[in-house]
mmCIF file of C-alpha atoms in Angstrom:
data_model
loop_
_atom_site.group_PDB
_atom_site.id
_atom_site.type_symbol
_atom_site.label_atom_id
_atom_site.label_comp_id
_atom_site.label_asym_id
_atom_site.label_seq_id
_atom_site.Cartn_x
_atom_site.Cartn_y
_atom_site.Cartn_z
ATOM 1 C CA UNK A 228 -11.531 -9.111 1.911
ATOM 2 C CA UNK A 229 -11.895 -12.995 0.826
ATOM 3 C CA UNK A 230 -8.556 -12.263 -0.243
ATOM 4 C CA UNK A 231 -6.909 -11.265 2.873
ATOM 5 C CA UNK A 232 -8.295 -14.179 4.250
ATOM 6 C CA UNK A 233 -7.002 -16.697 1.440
ATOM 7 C CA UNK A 234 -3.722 -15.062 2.202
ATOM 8 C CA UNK A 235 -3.523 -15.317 5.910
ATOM 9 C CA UNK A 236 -4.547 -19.230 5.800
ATOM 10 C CA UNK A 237 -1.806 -19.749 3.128
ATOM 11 C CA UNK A 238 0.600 -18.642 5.625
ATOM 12 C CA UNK A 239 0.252 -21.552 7.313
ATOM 13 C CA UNK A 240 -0.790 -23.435 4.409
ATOM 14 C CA UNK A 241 2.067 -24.773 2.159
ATOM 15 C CA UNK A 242 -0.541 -26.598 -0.184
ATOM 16 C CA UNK A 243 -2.854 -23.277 -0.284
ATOM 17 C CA UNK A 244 -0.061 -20.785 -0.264
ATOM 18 C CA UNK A 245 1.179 -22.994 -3.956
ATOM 19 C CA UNK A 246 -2.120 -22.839 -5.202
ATOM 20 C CA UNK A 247 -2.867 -19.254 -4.647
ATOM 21 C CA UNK A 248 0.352 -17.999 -6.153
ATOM 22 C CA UNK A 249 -0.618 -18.485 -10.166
ATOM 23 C CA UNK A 250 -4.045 -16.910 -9.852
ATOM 24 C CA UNK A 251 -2.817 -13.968 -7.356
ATOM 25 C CA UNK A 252 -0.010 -13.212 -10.250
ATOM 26 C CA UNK A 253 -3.297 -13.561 -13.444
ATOM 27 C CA UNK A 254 -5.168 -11.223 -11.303
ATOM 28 C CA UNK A 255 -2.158 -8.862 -10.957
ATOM 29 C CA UNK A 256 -1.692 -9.081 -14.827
ATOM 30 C CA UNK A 257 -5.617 -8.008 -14.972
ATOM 31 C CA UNK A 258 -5.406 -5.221 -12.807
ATOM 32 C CA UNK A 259 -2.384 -3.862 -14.224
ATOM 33 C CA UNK A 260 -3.735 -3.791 -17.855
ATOM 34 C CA UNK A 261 -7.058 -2.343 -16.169
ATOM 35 C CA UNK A 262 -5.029 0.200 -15.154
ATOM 36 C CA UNK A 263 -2.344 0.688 -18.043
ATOM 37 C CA UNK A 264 -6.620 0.799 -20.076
ATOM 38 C CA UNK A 265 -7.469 3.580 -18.585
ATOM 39 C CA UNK A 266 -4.620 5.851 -17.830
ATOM 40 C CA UNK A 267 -3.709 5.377 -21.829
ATOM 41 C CA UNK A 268 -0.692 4.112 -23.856
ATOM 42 C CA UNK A 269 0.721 7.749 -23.789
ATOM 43 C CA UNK A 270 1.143 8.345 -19.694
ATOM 44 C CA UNK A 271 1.645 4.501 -19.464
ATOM 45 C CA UNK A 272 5.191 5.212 -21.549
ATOM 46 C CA UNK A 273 6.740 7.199 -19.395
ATOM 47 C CA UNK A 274 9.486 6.312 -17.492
ATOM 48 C CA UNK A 275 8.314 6.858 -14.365
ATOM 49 C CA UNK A 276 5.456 4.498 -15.184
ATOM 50 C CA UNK A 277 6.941 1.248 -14.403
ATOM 51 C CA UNK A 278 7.953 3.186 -10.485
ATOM 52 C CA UNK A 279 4.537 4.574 -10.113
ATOM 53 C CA UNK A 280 2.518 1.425 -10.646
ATOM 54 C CA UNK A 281 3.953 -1.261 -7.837
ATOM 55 C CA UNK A 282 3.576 1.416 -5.338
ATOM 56 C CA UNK A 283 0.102 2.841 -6.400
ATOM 57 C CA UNK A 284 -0.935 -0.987 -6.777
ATOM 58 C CA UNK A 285 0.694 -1.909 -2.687
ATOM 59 C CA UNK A 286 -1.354 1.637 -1.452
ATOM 60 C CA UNK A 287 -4.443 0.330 -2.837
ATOM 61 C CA UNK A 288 -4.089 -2.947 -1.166
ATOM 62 C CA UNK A 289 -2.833 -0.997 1.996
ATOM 63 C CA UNK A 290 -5.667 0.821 1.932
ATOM 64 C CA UNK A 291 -8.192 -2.068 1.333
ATOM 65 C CA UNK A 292 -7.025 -3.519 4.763
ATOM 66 C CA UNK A 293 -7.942 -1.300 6.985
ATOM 67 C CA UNK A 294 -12.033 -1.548 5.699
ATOM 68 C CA UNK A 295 -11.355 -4.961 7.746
ATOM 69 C CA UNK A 296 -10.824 -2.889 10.954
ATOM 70 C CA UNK A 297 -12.733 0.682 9.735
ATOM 71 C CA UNK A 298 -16.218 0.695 8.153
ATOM 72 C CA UNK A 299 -15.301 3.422 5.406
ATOM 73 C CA UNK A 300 -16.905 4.284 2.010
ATOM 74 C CA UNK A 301 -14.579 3.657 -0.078
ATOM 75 C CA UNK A 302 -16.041 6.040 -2.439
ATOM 76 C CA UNK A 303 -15.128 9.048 -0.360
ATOM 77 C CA UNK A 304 -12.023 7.061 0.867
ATOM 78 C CA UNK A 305 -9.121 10.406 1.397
ATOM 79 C CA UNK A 306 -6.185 8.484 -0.374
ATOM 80 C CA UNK A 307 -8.226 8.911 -4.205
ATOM 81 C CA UNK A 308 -7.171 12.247 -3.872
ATOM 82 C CA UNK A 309 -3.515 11.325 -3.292
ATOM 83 C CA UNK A 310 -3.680 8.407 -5.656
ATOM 84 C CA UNK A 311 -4.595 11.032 -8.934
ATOM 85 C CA UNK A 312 -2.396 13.493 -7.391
ATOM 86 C CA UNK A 313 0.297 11.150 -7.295
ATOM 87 C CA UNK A 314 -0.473 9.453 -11.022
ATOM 88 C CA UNK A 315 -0.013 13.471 -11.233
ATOM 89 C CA UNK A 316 3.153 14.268 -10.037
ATOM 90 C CA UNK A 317 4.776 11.009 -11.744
ATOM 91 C CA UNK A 318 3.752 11.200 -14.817
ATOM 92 C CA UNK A 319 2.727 14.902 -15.682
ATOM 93 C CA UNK A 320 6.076 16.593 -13.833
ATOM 94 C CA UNK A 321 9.290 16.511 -14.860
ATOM 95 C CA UNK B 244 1.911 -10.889 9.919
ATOM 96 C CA UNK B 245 -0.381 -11.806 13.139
ATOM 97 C CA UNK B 246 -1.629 -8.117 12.934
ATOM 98 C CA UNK B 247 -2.952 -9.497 9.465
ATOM 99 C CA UNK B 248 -4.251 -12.200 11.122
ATOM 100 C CA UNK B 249 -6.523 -10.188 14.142
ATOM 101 C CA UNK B 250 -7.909 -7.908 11.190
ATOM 102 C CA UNK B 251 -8.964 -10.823 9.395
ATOM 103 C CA UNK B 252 -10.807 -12.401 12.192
ATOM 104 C CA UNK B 253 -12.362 -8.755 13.517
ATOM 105 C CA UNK B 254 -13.807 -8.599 10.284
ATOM 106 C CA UNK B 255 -16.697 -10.767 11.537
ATOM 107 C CA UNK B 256 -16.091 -10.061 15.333
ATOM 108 C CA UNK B 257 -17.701 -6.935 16.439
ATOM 109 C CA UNK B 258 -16.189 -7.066 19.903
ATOM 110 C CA UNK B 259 -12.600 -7.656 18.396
ATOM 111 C CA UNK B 260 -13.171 -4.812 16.066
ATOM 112 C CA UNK B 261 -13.725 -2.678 18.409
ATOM 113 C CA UNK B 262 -11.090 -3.411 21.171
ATOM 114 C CA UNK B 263 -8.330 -3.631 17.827
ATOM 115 C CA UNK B 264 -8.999 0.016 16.806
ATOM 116 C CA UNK B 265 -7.761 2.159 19.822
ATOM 117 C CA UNK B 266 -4.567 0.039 18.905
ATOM 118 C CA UNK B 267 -4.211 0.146 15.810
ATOM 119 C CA UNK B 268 -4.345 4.078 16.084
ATOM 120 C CA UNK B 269 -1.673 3.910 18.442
ATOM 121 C CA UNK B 270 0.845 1.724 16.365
ATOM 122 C CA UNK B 271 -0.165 4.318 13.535
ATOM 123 C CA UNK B 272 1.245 7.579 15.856
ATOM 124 C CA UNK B 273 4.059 5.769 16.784
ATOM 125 C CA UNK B 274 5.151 4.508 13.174
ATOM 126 C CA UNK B 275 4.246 8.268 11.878
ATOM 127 C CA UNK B 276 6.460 9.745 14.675
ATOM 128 C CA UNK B 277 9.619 6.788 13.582
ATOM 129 C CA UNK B 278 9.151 7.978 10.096
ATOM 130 C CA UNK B 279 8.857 11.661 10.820
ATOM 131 C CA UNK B 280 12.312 10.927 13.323
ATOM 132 C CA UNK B 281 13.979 9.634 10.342
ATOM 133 C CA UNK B 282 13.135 12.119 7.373
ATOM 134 C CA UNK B 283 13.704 15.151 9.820
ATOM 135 C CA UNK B 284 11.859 18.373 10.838
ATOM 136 C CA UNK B 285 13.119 20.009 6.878
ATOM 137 C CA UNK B 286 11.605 17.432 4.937
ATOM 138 C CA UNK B 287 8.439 16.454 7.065
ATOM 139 C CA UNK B 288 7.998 20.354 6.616
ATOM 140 C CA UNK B 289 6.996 20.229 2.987
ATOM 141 C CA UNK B 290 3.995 20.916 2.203
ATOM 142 C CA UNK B 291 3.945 17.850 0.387
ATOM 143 C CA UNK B 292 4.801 15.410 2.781
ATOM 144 C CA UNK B 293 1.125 15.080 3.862
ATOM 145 C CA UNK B 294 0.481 13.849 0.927
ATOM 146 C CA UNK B 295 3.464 11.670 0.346
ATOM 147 C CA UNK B 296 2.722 9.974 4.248
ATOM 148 C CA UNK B 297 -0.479 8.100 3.850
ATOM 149 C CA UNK B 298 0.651 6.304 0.294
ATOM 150 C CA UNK B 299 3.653 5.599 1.463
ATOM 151 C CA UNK B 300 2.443 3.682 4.928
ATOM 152 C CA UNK B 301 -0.511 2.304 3.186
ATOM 153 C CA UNK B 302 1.856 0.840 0.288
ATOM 154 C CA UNK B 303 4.326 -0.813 2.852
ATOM 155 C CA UNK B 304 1.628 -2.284 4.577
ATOM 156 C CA UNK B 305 0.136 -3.419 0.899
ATOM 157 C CA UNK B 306 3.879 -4.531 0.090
ATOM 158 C CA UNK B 307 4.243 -6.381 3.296
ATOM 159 C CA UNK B 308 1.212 -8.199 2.766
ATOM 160 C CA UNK B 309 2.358 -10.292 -0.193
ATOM 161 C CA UNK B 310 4.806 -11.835 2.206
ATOM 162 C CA UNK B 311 1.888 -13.652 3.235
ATOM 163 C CA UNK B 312 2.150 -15.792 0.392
ATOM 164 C CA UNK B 313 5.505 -14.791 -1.961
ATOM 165 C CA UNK B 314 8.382 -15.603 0.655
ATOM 166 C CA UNK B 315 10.922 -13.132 -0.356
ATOM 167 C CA UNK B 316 13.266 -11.131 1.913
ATOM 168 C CA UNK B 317 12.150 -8.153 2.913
ATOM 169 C CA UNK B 318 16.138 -6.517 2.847
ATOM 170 C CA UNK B 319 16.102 -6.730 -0.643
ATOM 171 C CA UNK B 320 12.494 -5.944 -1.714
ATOM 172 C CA UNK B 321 12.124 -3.794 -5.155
ATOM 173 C CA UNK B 322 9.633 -1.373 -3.275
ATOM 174 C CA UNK B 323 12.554 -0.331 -1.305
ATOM 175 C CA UNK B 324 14.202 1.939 -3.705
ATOM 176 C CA UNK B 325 10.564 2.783 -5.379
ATOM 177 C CA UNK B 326 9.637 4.034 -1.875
ATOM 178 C CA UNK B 327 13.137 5.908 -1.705
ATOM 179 C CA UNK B 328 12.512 7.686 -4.822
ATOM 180 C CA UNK B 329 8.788 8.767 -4.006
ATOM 181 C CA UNK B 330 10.777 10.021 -0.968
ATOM 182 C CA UNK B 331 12.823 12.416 -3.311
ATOM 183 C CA UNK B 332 10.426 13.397 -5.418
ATOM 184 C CA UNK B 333 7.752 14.466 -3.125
ATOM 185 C CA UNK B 334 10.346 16.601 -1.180
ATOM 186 C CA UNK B 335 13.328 17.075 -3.108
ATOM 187 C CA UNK B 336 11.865 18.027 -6.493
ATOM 188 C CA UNK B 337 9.669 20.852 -6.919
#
């Protein structure tokens, strides 16, 4: 949620927006290695890996936003569900 | 962009927060029915498309949020043929 609002005044914010950029990217590296950790090097190699992971990683920030508006838990949050089944259909079907 | 912007700032503002929601549903109904237009009563029809809805809208609103700071053009974003092939293989393949 600090984030999103580190984002929206970079907008604006040519000097902020330039100095956001290199850490946003080192925390995308983290997360997608968290990731890549615990779904395991044998799902991670298939093809459909590298086309599941930018748009599992955009729905989880999707998601995120709306706790700004809507006090969820994200715990019981409805897209897990969709998220595994997803991970699922990607890299389990054929 | 400025949608990005209210949600930050209802965050803290109660009274915001609460006058955003009804709104916010309402863009949401009228996005789902544009999307549901476009796809067509055949593919909207699978049983999977309930599934395939919520990541997709939650990803494009993840995706478009990184225009916030990484000014590329949104014609030619990479999530566009990701989202294309979720598309296909949450209602095409079985």
């Amino acid at each position: 949620m600090a984030s999103m609002e580190l984002w929206v005044a970079a907008r604006t914010n040519e000097n902020l927006r330039t100095a956001l950029l290199p850490t946003e990217r080192e925390i995308g590296k983290t997360v997608r290695e968290a990731v890549a950790g615990f779904l395991g090097p044998e799902l991670t190699a298939s093809p459909r890996y590298a086309d599941l992971y930018p748009i599992l990683f955009t729905s989880m920030r999707g998601a995120a936003t709306t706790y700004l508006i809507d006090r969820r838990d994200p715990r019981t949050d409805p897209h897990l569900r969709l998220w595994k089944d997803m991970i699922r259909i990607y890299l389990l079907e054929k």
